[in-house]
Amino acid sequence: MLNTFVLAQDQSTVEPTPRQVLQQITYFEEGRKVTLQRIAPPLLPTTQQAEPAVAAPSPPEPPGPEKSHHLLVFSVTVYDGTISVLDWIVEGRKYRAQVNADMADLAGVGVFETTDAAYSILFGLGKSTSEELTIQNAEALSSGASPSELVQLPALDTFPAGYTSYQLSGPAPSPAHLDADCQGLEDLLAYYDTNKLALQQARQQRETEQAAREQWLKDHPPAPKDTVIQIWPIKSSRHQTGGTEQ
């Protein structure tokens, strides 16, 4: 069994350390030259450098009460920029909720905290329209899906006015777990309402910067750069002598 170590170097900015080249293949890809070199294994240092003495750190501050930490993972589709459909799973229990807000405003948020809890967020974010949803539902029905499996968008006036809220849909959730399984979403929506203006401004800034980057790259396409990739095989500790290498 062979393990392969790879070094990739940009030849326009880095001078590679001379190595004994055992085999070389060159090919062209997307306007640049790529050279693959099999080299002799480099000599690795066998002695460790003495580390400088480090002063003992000062005693840490006594920790405060530790908050419980939770990971929120949502699949989110925003329709017409007004209603978001969220899907998530808690210990095998599946939930779907419609929210009267554009949850893309939260795309730049990785963590947030409440008084007694800390959350990390992972979003799978998509955008669509009610017209596209109508077509998708019709195709799903023609493929044998049941009406309960379709995504339905409630009217905005069915949500309470003045704050962000959600409506559950799909299979009936377990009453014994409902409050705990939805607590993260409720805390997230409370965080959204508290920081709504700042979140929208940050999103606008991100989108403006992204559009500027895309336009700059369109006007100044990067020139292809030649690349050299160096590899060398090393037998693993599990290599069996006398066997067949693959």
mmCIF file of C-alpha atoms in Angstrom:
data_model
loop_
_atom_site.group_PDB
_atom_site.id
_atom_site.type_symbol
_atom_site.label_atom_id
_atom_site.label_comp_id
_atom_site.label_asym_id
_atom_site.label_seq_id
_atom_site.Cartn_x
_atom_site.Cartn_y
_atom_site.Cartn_z
ATOM 1 C CA MET A 1 0.000 0.000 0.000
ATOM 2 C CA LEU A 2 1.391 3.391 -0.964
ATOM 3 C CA ASN A 3 0.632 6.801 0.465
ATOM 4 C CA THR A 4 1.267 9.747 -1.865
ATOM 5 C CA PHE A 5 2.300 13.195 -0.681
ATOM 6 C CA VAL A 6 1.643 16.117 -3.029
ATOM 7 C CA LEU A 7 3.215 19.548 -3.290
ATOM 8 C CA ALA A 8 1.547 22.063 -5.645
ATOM 9 C CA GLN A 9 3.491 25.206 -6.431
ATOM 10 C CA ASP A 10 2.653 28.336 -8.431
ATOM 11 C CA GLN A 11 5.684 28.762 -10.669
ATOM 12 C CA SER A 12 5.072 32.479 -11.166
ATOM 13 C CA THR A 13 5.720 33.262 -7.499
ATOM 14 C CA VAL A 14 7.531 30.273 -5.935
ATOM 15 C CA GLU A 15 10.891 28.778 -6.885
ATOM 16 C CA PRO A 16 10.719 25.042 -6.142
ATOM 17 C CA THR A 17 13.470 23.459 -4.107
ATOM 18 C CA PRO A 18 15.622 21.345 -6.466
ATOM 19 C CA ARG A 19 14.608 17.683 -6.267
ATOM 20 C CA GLN A 20 15.732 14.562 -8.074
ATOM 21 C CA VAL A 21 13.052 14.085 -10.731
ATOM 22 C CA LEU A 22 12.460 10.386 -11.423
ATOM 23 C CA GLN A 23 9.615 10.756 -13.897
ATOM 24 C CA GLN A 24 7.800 13.700 -15.491
ATOM 25 C CA ILE A 25 4.595 14.191 -17.454
ATOM 26 C CA THR A 26 3.454 17.512 -18.924
ATOM 27 C CA TYR A 27 -0.010 18.347 -20.223
ATOM 28 C CA PHE A 28 -2.066 21.445 -20.961
ATOM 29 C CA GLU A 29 -5.296 22.345 -19.191
ATOM 30 C CA GLU A 30 -7.417 25.470 -19.707
ATOM 31 C CA GLY A 31 -4.581 27.437 -21.259
ATOM 32 C CA ARG A 32 -1.898 26.559 -18.716
ATOM 33 C CA LYS A 33 0.892 24.001 -18.612
ATOM 34 C CA VAL A 34 0.721 21.435 -15.807
ATOM 35 C CA THR A 35 3.809 19.374 -15.029
ATOM 36 C CA LEU A 36 3.501 16.263 -12.860
ATOM 37 C CA GLN A 37 6.828 15.151 -11.402
ATOM 38 C CA ARG A 38 7.597 11.977 -9.465
ATOM 39 C CA ILE A 39 10.555 12.893 -7.265
ATOM 40 C CA ALA A 40 12.832 11.196 -4.793
ATOM 41 C CA PRO A 41 11.526 11.478 -1.233
ATOM 42 C CA PRO A 42 12.922 14.581 0.476
ATOM 43 C CA LEU A 43 15.169 14.216 3.498
ATOM 44 C CA LEU A 44 13.233 15.051 6.632
ATOM 45 C CA PRO A 45 14.902 16.434 9.762
ATOM 46 C CA THR A 46 15.580 13.809 12.415
ATOM 47 C CA THR A 47 16.394 16.106 15.323
ATOM 48 C CA GLN A 48 14.119 18.516 17.059
ATOM 49 C CA GLN A 49 15.094 22.100 17.652
ATOM 50 C CA ALA A 50 15.116 23.183 21.260
ATOM 51 C CA GLU A 51 12.149 25.388 21.928
ATOM 52 C CA PRO A 52 12.751 28.708 23.659
ATOM 53 C CA ALA A 53 11.686 28.929 27.250
ATOM 54 C CA VAL A 54 8.223 30.375 27.669
ATOM 55 C CA ALA A 55 7.146 32.205 30.771
ATOM 56 C CA ALA A 56 4.462 30.487 32.757
ATOM 57 C CA PRO A 57 1.038 31.917 31.880
ATOM 58 C CA SER A 58 -0.838 33.867 34.481
ATOM 59 C CA PRO A 59 -3.673 32.004 36.191
ATOM 60 C CA PRO A 60 -6.840 32.115 34.082
ATOM 61 C CA GLU A 61 -9.884 34.013 35.169
ATOM 62 C CA PRO A 62 -12.442 31.861 36.948
ATOM 63 C CA PRO A 63 -14.912 30.693 34.298
ATOM 64 C CA GLY A 64 -18.479 31.908 34.487
ATOM 65 C CA PRO A 65 -21.499 29.674 34.091
ATOM 66 C CA GLU A 66 -21.080 27.726 30.864
ATOM 67 C CA LYS A 67 -23.862 28.075 28.315
ATOM 68 C CA SER A 68 -25.315 25.045 26.620
ATOM 69 C CA HIS A 69 -24.208 24.803 22.992
ATOM 70 C CA HIS A 70 -26.462 23.739 20.131
ATOM 71 C CA LEU A 71 -25.911 23.199 16.403
ATOM 72 C CA LEU A 72 -28.739 24.315 14.115
ATOM 73 C CA VAL A 73 -28.750 22.829 10.605
ATOM 74 C CA PHE A 74 -31.456 24.127 8.269
ATOM 75 C CA SER A 75 -32.270 23.605 4.618
ATOM 76 C CA VAL A 76 -33.769 26.951 3.599
ATOM 77 C CA THR A 77 -35.578 28.041 0.439
ATOM 78 C CA VAL A 78 -36.673 31.667 0.151
ATOM 79 C CA TYR A 79 -39.694 32.304 -2.075
ATOM 80 C CA ASP A 80 -40.246 35.721 -3.642
ATOM 81 C CA GLY A 81 -37.971 37.242 -1.006
ATOM 82 C CA THR A 82 -40.837 37.198 1.499
ATOM 83 C CA ILE A 83 -41.434 33.661 2.832
ATOM 84 C CA SER A 84 -38.788 31.123 3.776
ATOM 85 C CA VAL A 85 -39.376 27.378 4.031
ATOM 86 C CA LEU A 86 -37.100 25.668 6.545
ATOM 87 C CA ASP A 87 -36.517 21.922 6.874
ATOM 88 C CA TRP A 88 -34.569 20.369 9.733
ATOM 89 C CA ILE A 89 -34.195 17.079 11.571
ATOM 90 C CA VAL A 90 -33.788 16.457 15.292
ATOM 91 C CA GLU A 91 -32.851 12.891 16.222
ATOM 92 C CA GLY A 92 -34.762 11.525 13.243
ATOM 93 C CA ARG A 93 -37.809 13.765 13.725
ATOM 94 C CA LYS A 94 -38.435 15.829 10.585
ATOM 95 C CA TYR A 95 -39.823 19.353 10.702
ATOM 96 C CA ARG A 96 -40.876 21.911 8.113
ATOM 97 C CA ALA A 97 -41.743 25.508 8.905
ATOM 98 C CA GLN A 98 -42.741 28.573 6.888
ATOM 99 C CA VAL A 99 -41.295 31.866 8.157
ATOM 100 C CA ASN A 100 -42.537 35.332 7.213
ATOM 101 C CA ALA A 101 -39.037 36.676 6.483
ATOM 102 C CA ASP A 102 -36.199 36.411 4.006
ATOM 103 C CA MET A 103 -33.820 34.154 5.924
ATOM 104 C CA ALA A 104 -31.026 34.947 3.472
ATOM 105 C CA ASP A 105 -30.422 37.954 5.743
ATOM 106 C CA LEU A 106 -28.937 35.449 8.207
ATOM 107 C CA ALA A 107 -26.552 33.831 5.709
ATOM 108 C CA GLY A 108 -23.572 35.684 7.165
ATOM 109 C CA VAL A 109 -24.280 34.591 10.734
ATOM 110 C CA GLY A 110 -22.316 31.597 11.952
ATOM 111 C CA VAL A 111 -22.974 31.868 15.685
ATOM 112 C CA PHE A 112 -25.272 33.723 18.051
ATOM 113 C CA GLU A 113 -26.106 33.583 21.738
ATOM 114 C CA THR A 114 -29.045 34.012 24.028
ATOM 115 C CA THR A 115 -28.994 34.554 27.767
ATOM 116 C CA ASP A 116 -28.384 30.881 28.528
ATOM 117 C CA ALA A 117 -27.537 29.191 25.205
ATOM 118 C CA ALA A 118 -24.992 29.449 22.397
ATOM 119 C CA TYR A 119 -25.811 28.382 18.838
ATOM 120 C CA SER A 120 -23.830 27.538 15.723
ATOM 121 C CA ILE A 121 -25.748 27.716 12.446
ATOM 122 C CA LEU A 122 -25.369 25.870 9.153
ATOM 123 C CA PHE A 123 -27.608 26.969 6.284
ATOM 124 C CA GLY A 124 -28.256 25.247 2.983
ATOM 125 C CA LEU A 125 -29.755 28.281 1.222
ATOM 126 C CA GLY A 126 -31.697 28.473 -2.016
ATOM 127 C CA LYS A 127 -33.978 30.990 -3.705
ATOM 128 C CA SER A 128 -37.091 30.429 -5.789
ATOM 129 C CA THR A 129 -40.443 31.957 -6.706
ATOM 130 C CA SER A 130 -44.061 31.003 -6.093
ATOM 131 C CA GLU A 131 -44.461 30.455 -9.851
ATOM 132 C CA GLU A 132 -41.600 27.960 -9.889
ATOM 133 C CA LEU A 133 -43.076 26.247 -6.834
ATOM 134 C CA THR A 134 -46.407 25.812 -8.616
ATOM 135 C CA ILE A 135 -44.642 24.068 -11.499
ATOM 136 C CA GLN A 136 -42.609 21.882 -9.127
ATOM 137 C CA ASN A 137 -45.719 20.835 -7.205
ATOM 138 C CA ALA A 138 -47.527 19.931 -10.419
ATOM 139 C CA GLU A 139 -44.568 17.807 -11.544
ATOM 140 C CA ALA A 140 -44.414 16.132 -8.125
ATOM 141 C CA LEU A 141 -48.108 15.251 -8.258
ATOM 142 C CA SER A 142 -47.743 13.806 -11.747
ATOM 143 C CA SER A 143 -44.845 11.681 -10.435
ATOM 144 C CA GLY A 144 -47.036 10.168 -7.732
ATOM 145 C CA ALA A 145 -46.342 12.430 -4.750
ATOM 146 C CA SER A 146 -49.157 12.874 -2.252
ATOM 147 C CA PRO A 147 -50.561 16.376 -1.590
ATOM 148 C CA SER A 148 -49.147 16.273 1.945
ATOM 149 C CA GLU A 149 -45.627 16.098 0.506
ATOM 150 C CA LEU A 150 -45.978 19.346 -1.448
ATOM 151 C CA VAL A 151 -44.562 22.666 -0.273
ATOM 152 C CA GLN A 152 -47.381 25.140 0.366
ATOM 153 C CA LEU A 153 -46.850 28.848 0.962
ATOM 154 C CA PRO A 154 -49.235 30.511 3.426
ATOM 155 C CA ALA A 155 -50.433 34.045 2.783
ATOM 156 C CA LEU A 156 -48.443 36.708 4.632
ATOM 157 C CA ASP A 157 -51.567 37.991 6.364
ATOM 158 C CA THR A 158 -51.924 34.645 8.164
ATOM 159 C CA PHE A 159 -48.833 35.469 10.258
ATOM 160 C CA PRO A 160 -49.062 37.686 13.350
ATOM 161 C CA ALA A 161 -48.162 41.290 12.562
ATOM 162 C CA GLY A 162 -45.159 43.084 13.993
ATOM 163 C CA TYR A 163 -42.627 40.281 14.431
ATOM 164 C CA THR A 164 -41.122 37.272 12.701
ATOM 165 C CA SER A 165 -42.875 33.965 13.338
ATOM 166 C CA TYR A 166 -43.282 30.511 11.836
ATOM 167 C CA GLN A 167 -45.958 28.000 10.920
ATOM 168 C CA LEU A 168 -45.278 24.270 11.040
ATOM 169 C CA SER A 169 -46.480 22.060 8.211
ATOM 170 C CA GLY A 170 -46.006 18.499 7.037
ATOM 171 C CA PRO A 171 -46.371 15.431 9.271
ATOM 172 C CA ALA A 172 -47.661 16.134 12.771
ATOM 173 C CA PRO A 173 -44.690 16.587 15.115
ATOM 174 C CA SER A 174 -44.375 14.685 18.351
ATOM 175 C CA PRO A 175 -45.962 16.762 21.148
ATOM 176 C CA ALA A 176 -43.441 15.382 23.631
ATOM 177 C CA HIS A 177 -40.514 16.871 21.682
ATOM 178 C CA LEU A 178 -42.121 19.843 19.930
ATOM 179 C CA ASP A 179 -41.061 22.631 22.287
ATOM 180 C CA ALA A 180 -37.449 21.467 22.599
ATOM 181 C CA ASP A 181 -37.071 20.735 18.869
ATOM 182 C CA CYS A 182 -38.365 24.193 17.897
ATOM 183 C CA GLN A 183 -36.537 26.170 20.598
ATOM 184 C CA GLY A 184 -33.521 26.810 18.378
ATOM 185 C CA LEU A 185 -35.700 28.229 15.603
ATOM 186 C CA GLU A 186 -37.556 30.456 18.047
ATOM 187 C CA ASP A 187 -34.280 31.788 19.467
ATOM 188 C CA LEU A 188 -32.991 32.363 15.922
ATOM 189 C CA LEU A 189 -36.068 34.368 14.949
ATOM 190 C CA ALA A 190 -35.828 36.429 18.143
ATOM 191 C CA TYR A 191 -32.188 37.163 17.293
ATOM 192 C CA TYR A 192 -33.256 38.110 13.769
ATOM 193 C CA ASP A 193 -35.862 40.596 14.994
ATOM 194 C CA THR A 194 -33.425 42.173 17.454
ATOM 195 C CA ASN A 195 -30.713 42.618 14.802
ATOM 196 C CA LYS A 196 -32.824 42.871 11.651
ATOM 197 C CA LEU A 197 -31.554 46.229 10.386
ATOM 198 C CA ALA A 198 -27.886 45.377 10.972
ATOM 199 C CA LEU A 199 -28.326 41.973 9.302
ATOM 200 C CA GLN A 200 -29.950 43.508 6.242
ATOM 201 C CA GLN A 201 -27.214 46.145 5.970
ATOM 202 C CA ALA A 202 -24.507 43.487 6.268
ATOM 203 C CA ARG A 203 -26.207 41.424 3.574
ATOM 204 C CA GLN A 204 -26.420 44.416 1.265
ATOM 205 C CA GLN A 205 -22.723 45.074 1.827
ATOM 206 C CA ARG A 206 -21.826 41.443 1.052
ATOM 207 C CA GLU A 207 -23.881 41.420 -2.132
ATOM 208 C CA THR A 208 -22.434 44.750 -3.263
ATOM 209 C CA GLU A 209 -18.879 43.540 -2.684
ATOM 210 C CA GLN A 210 -19.606 40.219 -4.402
ATOM 211 C CA ALA A 211 -21.034 41.986 -7.453
ATOM 212 C CA ALA A 212 -17.980 44.260 -7.571
ATOM 213 C CA ARG A 213 -15.619 41.267 -7.387
ATOM 214 C CA GLU A 214 -17.471 39.444 -10.146
ATOM 215 C CA GLN A 215 -17.428 42.530 -12.373
ATOM 216 C CA TRP A 216 -13.713 43.101 -11.731
ATOM 217 C CA LEU A 217 -12.895 39.486 -12.628
ATOM 218 C CA LYS A 218 -15.032 39.821 -15.759
ATOM 219 C CA ASP A 219 -13.120 42.932 -16.766
ATOM 220 C CA HIS A 220 -9.721 41.547 -15.653
ATOM 221 C CA PRO A 221 -9.783 37.773 -16.222
ATOM 222 C CA PRO A 222 -6.807 36.132 -14.493
ATOM 223 C CA ALA A 223 -4.136 34.807 -16.833
ATOM 224 C CA PRO A 224 -3.580 31.039 -16.644
ATOM 225 C CA LYS A 225 -0.433 30.169 -14.661
ATOM 226 C CA ASP A 226 1.827 27.199 -15.191
ATOM 227 C CA THR A 227 1.862 24.721 -12.310
ATOM 228 C CA VAL A 228 4.297 22.026 -11.180
ATOM 229 C CA ILE A 229 2.966 19.220 -8.976
ATOM 230 C CA GLN A 230 5.566 17.080 -7.211
ATOM 231 C CA ILE A 231 4.711 13.699 -5.679
ATOM 232 C CA TRP A 232 6.658 10.972 -3.968
ATOM 233 C CA PRO A 233 5.436 7.579 -2.710
ATOM 234 C CA ILE A 234 6.080 6.486 0.871
ATOM 235 C CA LYS A 235 5.196 3.088 2.279
ATOM 236 C CA SER A 236 2.749 3.221 5.143
ATOM 237 C CA SER A 237 3.351 1.547 8.486
ATOM 238 C CA ARG A 238 0.818 -1.091 7.430
ATOM 239 C CA HIS A 239 2.726 -1.991 4.252
ATOM 240 C CA GLN A 240 3.050 -5.765 3.947
ATOM 241 C CA THR A 241 6.407 -6.921 2.619
ATOM 242 C CA GLY A 242 6.216 -9.534 -0.069
ATOM 243 C CA GLY A 243 2.690 -8.496 -1.066
ATOM 244 C CA THR A 244 1.430 -6.700 -4.134
ATOM 245 C CA GLU A 245 1.449 -2.916 -4.052
ATOM 246 C CA GLN A 246 -1.569 -1.075 -5.367
#
